[in-house]
CSV table of C-alpha atoms in Angstrom, one decimal:
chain,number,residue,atom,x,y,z
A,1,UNK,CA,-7.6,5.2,9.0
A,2,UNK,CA,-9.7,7.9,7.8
A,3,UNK,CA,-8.0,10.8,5.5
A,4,UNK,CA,-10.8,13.6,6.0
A,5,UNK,CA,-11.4,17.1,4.3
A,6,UNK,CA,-14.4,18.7,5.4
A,7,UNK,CA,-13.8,21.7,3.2
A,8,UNK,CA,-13.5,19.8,0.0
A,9,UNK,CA,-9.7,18.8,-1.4
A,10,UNK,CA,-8.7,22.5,-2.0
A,11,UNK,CA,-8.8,22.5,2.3
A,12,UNK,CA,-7.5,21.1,5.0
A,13,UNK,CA,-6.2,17.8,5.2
A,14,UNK,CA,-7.2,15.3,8.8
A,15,UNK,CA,-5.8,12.2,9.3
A,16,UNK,CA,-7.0,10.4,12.5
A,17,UNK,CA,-6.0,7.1,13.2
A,18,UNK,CA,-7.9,7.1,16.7
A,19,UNK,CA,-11.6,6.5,16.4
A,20,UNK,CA,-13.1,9.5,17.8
A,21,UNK,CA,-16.0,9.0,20.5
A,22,UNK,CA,-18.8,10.2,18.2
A,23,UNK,CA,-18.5,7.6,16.0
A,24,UNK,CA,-21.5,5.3,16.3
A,25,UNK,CA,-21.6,1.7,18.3
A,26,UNK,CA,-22.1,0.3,14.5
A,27,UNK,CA,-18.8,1.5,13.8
A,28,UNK,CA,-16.7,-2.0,14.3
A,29,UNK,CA,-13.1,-1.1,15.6
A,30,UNK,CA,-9.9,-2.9,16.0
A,31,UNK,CA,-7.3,-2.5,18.6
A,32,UNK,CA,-3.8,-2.8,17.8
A,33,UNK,CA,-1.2,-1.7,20.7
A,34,UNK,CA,1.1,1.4,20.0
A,35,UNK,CA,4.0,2.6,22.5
A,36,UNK,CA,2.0,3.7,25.6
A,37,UNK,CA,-1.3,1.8,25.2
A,38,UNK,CA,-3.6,1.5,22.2
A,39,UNK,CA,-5.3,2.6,19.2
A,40,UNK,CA,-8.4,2.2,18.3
A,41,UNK,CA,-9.0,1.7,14.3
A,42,UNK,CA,-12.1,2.1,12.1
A,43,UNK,CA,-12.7,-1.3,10.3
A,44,UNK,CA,-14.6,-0.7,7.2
A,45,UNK,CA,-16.0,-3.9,6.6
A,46,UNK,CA,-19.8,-3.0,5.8
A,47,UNK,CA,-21.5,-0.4,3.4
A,48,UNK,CA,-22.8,1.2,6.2
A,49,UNK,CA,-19.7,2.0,7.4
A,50,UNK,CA,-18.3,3.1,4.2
A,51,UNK,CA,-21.3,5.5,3.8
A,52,UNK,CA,-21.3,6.9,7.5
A,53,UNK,CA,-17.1,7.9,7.0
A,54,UNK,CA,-18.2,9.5,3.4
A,55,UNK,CA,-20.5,11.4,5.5
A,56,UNK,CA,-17.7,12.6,7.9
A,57,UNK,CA,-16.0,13.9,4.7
A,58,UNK,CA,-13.4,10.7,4.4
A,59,UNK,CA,-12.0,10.9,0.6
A,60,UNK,CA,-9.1,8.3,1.2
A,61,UNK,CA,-9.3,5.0,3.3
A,62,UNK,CA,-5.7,3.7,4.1
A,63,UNK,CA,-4.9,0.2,5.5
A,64,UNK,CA,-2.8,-0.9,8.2
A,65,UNK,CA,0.0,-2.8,7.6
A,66,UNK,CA,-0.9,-5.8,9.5
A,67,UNK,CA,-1.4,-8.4,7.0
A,68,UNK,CA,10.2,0.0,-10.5
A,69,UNK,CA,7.9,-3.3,-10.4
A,70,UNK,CA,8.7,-5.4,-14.0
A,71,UNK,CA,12.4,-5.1,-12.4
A,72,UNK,CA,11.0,-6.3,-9.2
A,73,UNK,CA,8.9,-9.2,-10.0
A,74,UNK,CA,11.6,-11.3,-11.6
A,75,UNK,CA,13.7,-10.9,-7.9
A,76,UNK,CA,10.6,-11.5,-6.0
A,77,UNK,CA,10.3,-14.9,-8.3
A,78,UNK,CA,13.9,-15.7,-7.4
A,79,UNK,CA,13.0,-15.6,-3.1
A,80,UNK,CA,10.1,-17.8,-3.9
A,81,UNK,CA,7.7,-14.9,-3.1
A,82,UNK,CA,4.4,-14.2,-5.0
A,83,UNK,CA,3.2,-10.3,-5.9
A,84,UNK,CA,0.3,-8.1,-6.6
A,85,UNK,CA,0.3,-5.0,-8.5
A,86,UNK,CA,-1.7,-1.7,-7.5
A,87,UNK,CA,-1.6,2.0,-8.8
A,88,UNK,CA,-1.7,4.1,-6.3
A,89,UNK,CA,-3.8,6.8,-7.7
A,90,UNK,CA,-1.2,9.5,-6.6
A,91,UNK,CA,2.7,9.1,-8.0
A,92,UNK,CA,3.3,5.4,-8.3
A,93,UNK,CA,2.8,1.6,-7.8
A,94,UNK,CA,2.2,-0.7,-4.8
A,95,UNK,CA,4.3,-4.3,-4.7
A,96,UNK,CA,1.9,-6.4,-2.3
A,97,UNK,CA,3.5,-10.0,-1.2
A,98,UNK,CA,1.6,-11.7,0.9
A,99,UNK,CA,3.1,-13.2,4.3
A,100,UNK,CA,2.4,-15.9,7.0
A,101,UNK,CA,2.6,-13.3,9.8
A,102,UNK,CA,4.9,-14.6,11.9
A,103,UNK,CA,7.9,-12.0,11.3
A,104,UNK,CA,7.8,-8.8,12.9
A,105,UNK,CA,7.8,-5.5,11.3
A,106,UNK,CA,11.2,-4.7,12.3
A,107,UNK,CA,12.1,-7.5,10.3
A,108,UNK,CA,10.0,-7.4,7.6
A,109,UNK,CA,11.6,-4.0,6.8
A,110,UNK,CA,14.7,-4.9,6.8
A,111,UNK,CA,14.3,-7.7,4.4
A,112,UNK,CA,12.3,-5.5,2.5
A,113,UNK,CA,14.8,-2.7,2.4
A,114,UNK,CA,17.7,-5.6,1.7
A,115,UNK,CA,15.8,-6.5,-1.7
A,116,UNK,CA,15.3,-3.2,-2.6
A,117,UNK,CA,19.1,-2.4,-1.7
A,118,UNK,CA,19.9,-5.6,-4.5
A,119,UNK,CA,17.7,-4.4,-6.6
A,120,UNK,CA,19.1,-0.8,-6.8
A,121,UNK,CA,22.2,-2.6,-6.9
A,122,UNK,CA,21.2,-4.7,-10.3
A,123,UNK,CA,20.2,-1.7,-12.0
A,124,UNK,CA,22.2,1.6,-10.2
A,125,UNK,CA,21.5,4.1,-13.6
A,126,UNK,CA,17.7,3.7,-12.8
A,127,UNK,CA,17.1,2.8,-9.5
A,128,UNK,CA,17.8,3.8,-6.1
A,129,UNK,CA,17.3,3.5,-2.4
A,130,UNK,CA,18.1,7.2,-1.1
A,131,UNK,CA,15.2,8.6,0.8
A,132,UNK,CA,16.9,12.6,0.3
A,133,UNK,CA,15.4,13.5,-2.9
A,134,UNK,CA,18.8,15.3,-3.7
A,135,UNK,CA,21.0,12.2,-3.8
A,136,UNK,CA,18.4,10.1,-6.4
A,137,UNK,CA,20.1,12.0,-9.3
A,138,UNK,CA,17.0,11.4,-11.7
A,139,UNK,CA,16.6,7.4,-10.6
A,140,UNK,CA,13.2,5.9,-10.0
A,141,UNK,CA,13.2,5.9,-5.7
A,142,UNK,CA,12.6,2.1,-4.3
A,143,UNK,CA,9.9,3.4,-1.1
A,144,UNK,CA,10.2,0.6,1.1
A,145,UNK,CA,9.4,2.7,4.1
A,146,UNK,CA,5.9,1.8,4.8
A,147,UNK,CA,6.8,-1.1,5.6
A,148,UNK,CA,7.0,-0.9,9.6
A,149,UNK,CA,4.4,-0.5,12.9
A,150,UNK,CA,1.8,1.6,12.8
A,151,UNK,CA,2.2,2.6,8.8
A,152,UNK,CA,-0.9,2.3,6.8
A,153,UNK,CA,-0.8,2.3,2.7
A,154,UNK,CA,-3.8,3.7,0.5
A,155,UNK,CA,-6.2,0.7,-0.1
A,156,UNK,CA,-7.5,-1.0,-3.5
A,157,UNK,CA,-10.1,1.1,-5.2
A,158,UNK,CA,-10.2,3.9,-3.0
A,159,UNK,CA,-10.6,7.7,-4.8
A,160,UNK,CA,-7.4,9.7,-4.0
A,161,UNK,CA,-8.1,13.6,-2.9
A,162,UNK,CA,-6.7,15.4,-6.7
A,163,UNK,CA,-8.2,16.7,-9.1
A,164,UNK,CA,-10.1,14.5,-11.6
A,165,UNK,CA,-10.6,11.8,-8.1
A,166,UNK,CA,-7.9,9.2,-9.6
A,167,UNK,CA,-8.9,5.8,-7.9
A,168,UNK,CA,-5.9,3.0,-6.8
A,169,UNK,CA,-6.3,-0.1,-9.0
A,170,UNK,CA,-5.3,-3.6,-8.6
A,171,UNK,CA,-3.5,-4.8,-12.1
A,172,UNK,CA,-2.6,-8.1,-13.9
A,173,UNK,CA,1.3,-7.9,-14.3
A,174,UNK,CA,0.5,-7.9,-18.1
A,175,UNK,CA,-0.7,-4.5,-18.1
A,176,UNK,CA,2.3,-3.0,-17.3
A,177,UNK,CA,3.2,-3.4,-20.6
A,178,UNK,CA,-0.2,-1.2,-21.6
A,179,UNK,CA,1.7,2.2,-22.5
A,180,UNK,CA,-1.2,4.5,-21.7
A,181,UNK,CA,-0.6,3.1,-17.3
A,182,UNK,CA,0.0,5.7,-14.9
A,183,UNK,CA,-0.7,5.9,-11.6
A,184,UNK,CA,-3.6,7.8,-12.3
A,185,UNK,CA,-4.8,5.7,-15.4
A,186,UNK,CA,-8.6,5.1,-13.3
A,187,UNK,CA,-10.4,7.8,-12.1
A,188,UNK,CA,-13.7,7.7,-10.5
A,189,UNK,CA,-15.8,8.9,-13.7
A,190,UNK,CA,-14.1,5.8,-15.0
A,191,UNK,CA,-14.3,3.2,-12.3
A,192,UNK,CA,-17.0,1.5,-13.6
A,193,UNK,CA,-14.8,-0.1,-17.0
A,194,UNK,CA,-12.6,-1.2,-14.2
A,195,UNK,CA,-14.4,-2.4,-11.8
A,196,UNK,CA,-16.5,-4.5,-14.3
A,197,UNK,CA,-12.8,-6.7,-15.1
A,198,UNK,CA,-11.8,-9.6,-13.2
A,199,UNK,CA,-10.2,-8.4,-9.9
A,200,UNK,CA,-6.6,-9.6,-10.2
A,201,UNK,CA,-6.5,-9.7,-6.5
A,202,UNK,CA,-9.8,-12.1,-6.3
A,203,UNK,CA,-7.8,-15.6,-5.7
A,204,UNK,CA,-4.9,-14.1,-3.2
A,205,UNK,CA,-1.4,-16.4,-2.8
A,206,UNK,CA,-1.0,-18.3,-0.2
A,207,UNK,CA,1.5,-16.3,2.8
A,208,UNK,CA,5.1,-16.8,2.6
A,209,UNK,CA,7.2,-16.9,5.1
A,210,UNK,CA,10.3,-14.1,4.6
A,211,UNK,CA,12.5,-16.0,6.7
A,212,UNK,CA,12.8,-18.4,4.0
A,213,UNK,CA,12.9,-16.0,1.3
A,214,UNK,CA,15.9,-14.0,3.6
A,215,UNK,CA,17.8,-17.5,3.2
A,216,UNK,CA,17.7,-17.3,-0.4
A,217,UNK,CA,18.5,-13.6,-0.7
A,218,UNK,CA,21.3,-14.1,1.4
A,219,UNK,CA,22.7,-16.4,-1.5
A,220,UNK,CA,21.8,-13.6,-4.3
């Protein structure tokens, strides 16, 4: 999904999911079905393509969802699930755990919003659940919102629109411990140090499936 500003990041902000008709043959799209028909994605799967939507003024690629975290990891350990670590190059970090694709995203939220519900529940002075900003009372918010048709997240190494062009970075869990993190650690004048580390997201897990994991959260 292209996130345009064709007046620089001071201007308007476009979001198009639907592949306009202009876009060139080249251009591969995918078609996934929405209420009332379909939608018609970019797949950015070539340079070329990456180069022709950085023509068209796309800053920000986001990904379709089709395929507080040291407190999380240790739960996601407990319902057998494996995780990967982003910064988002905006406000916070991604939790990625890979699935089998066999559950629907109706429940695949629901799971996801039941660990994060536990979760909040381990830890209620620092974590919390509550989408109204006014009920969080200081505690880091769990987002698990994303997590349903036709939601898209911002994708690894892609430049945010802010100043200084902050750039989303896959981590090792280890360097959550690095006190200098923030979601904005990597920035695009310093991509280069980053990219020339070992991608922790090189050798992905194997997908698991959440009804299993929903059997042993059911016991926590």
């Amino acid at each position: 999904m292209p996130e345009r500003y064709p007046d620089g990041i001071d201007g308007i902000r476009l979001v198009r999911k639907d592949t306009p008709g202009y876009f060139p043959d080249r251009v591969r799209r995918s078609e996934p079905p929405k209420e009332g028909g379909t939608v018609h994605y970019p797949v950015r799967d070539d340079l070329a393509t990456l180069l022709y939507l950085a023509g068209r003024a796309c800053v920000t690629p986001h990904r379709w969802l089709s395929k507080a975290a040291r407190l999380l990891r240790p739960l996601l350990d407990e319902l057998g699930l494996p995780a990967t670590l982003m910064t988002t190059g905006s406000r916070g970090l991604h939790v990625t755990v890979p699935l089998d694709r066999r559950a629907p995203f109706d429940e695949v939220r629901s799971f996801a919003r039941d660990v994060a519900d536990l979760l909040a529940a381990r830890h209620p002075d620092r974590l919390t659940t509550a989408a109204r900003r006014q009920a969080r009372g200081g505690r880091l918010y769990l987002d698990v919102q994303r997590n349903g048709h036709g939601q898209t997240t911002v994708t690894p190494y892609a430049v945010r629109a802010l100043p200084g062009a902050p750039v989303a970075a896959p981590l090792n869990w280890e360097e959550l411990d690095d006190p200098a993190l923030t979601a904005r650690r990597w920035t695009v004048a310093t991509v280069d140090e980053l990219l020339a580390a070992a991608d922790p997201w090189a050798a992905p897990a194997r997908g698991r499936s959440p009804a299993a994991a929903r059997r042993r959260l059911e016991k926590l």
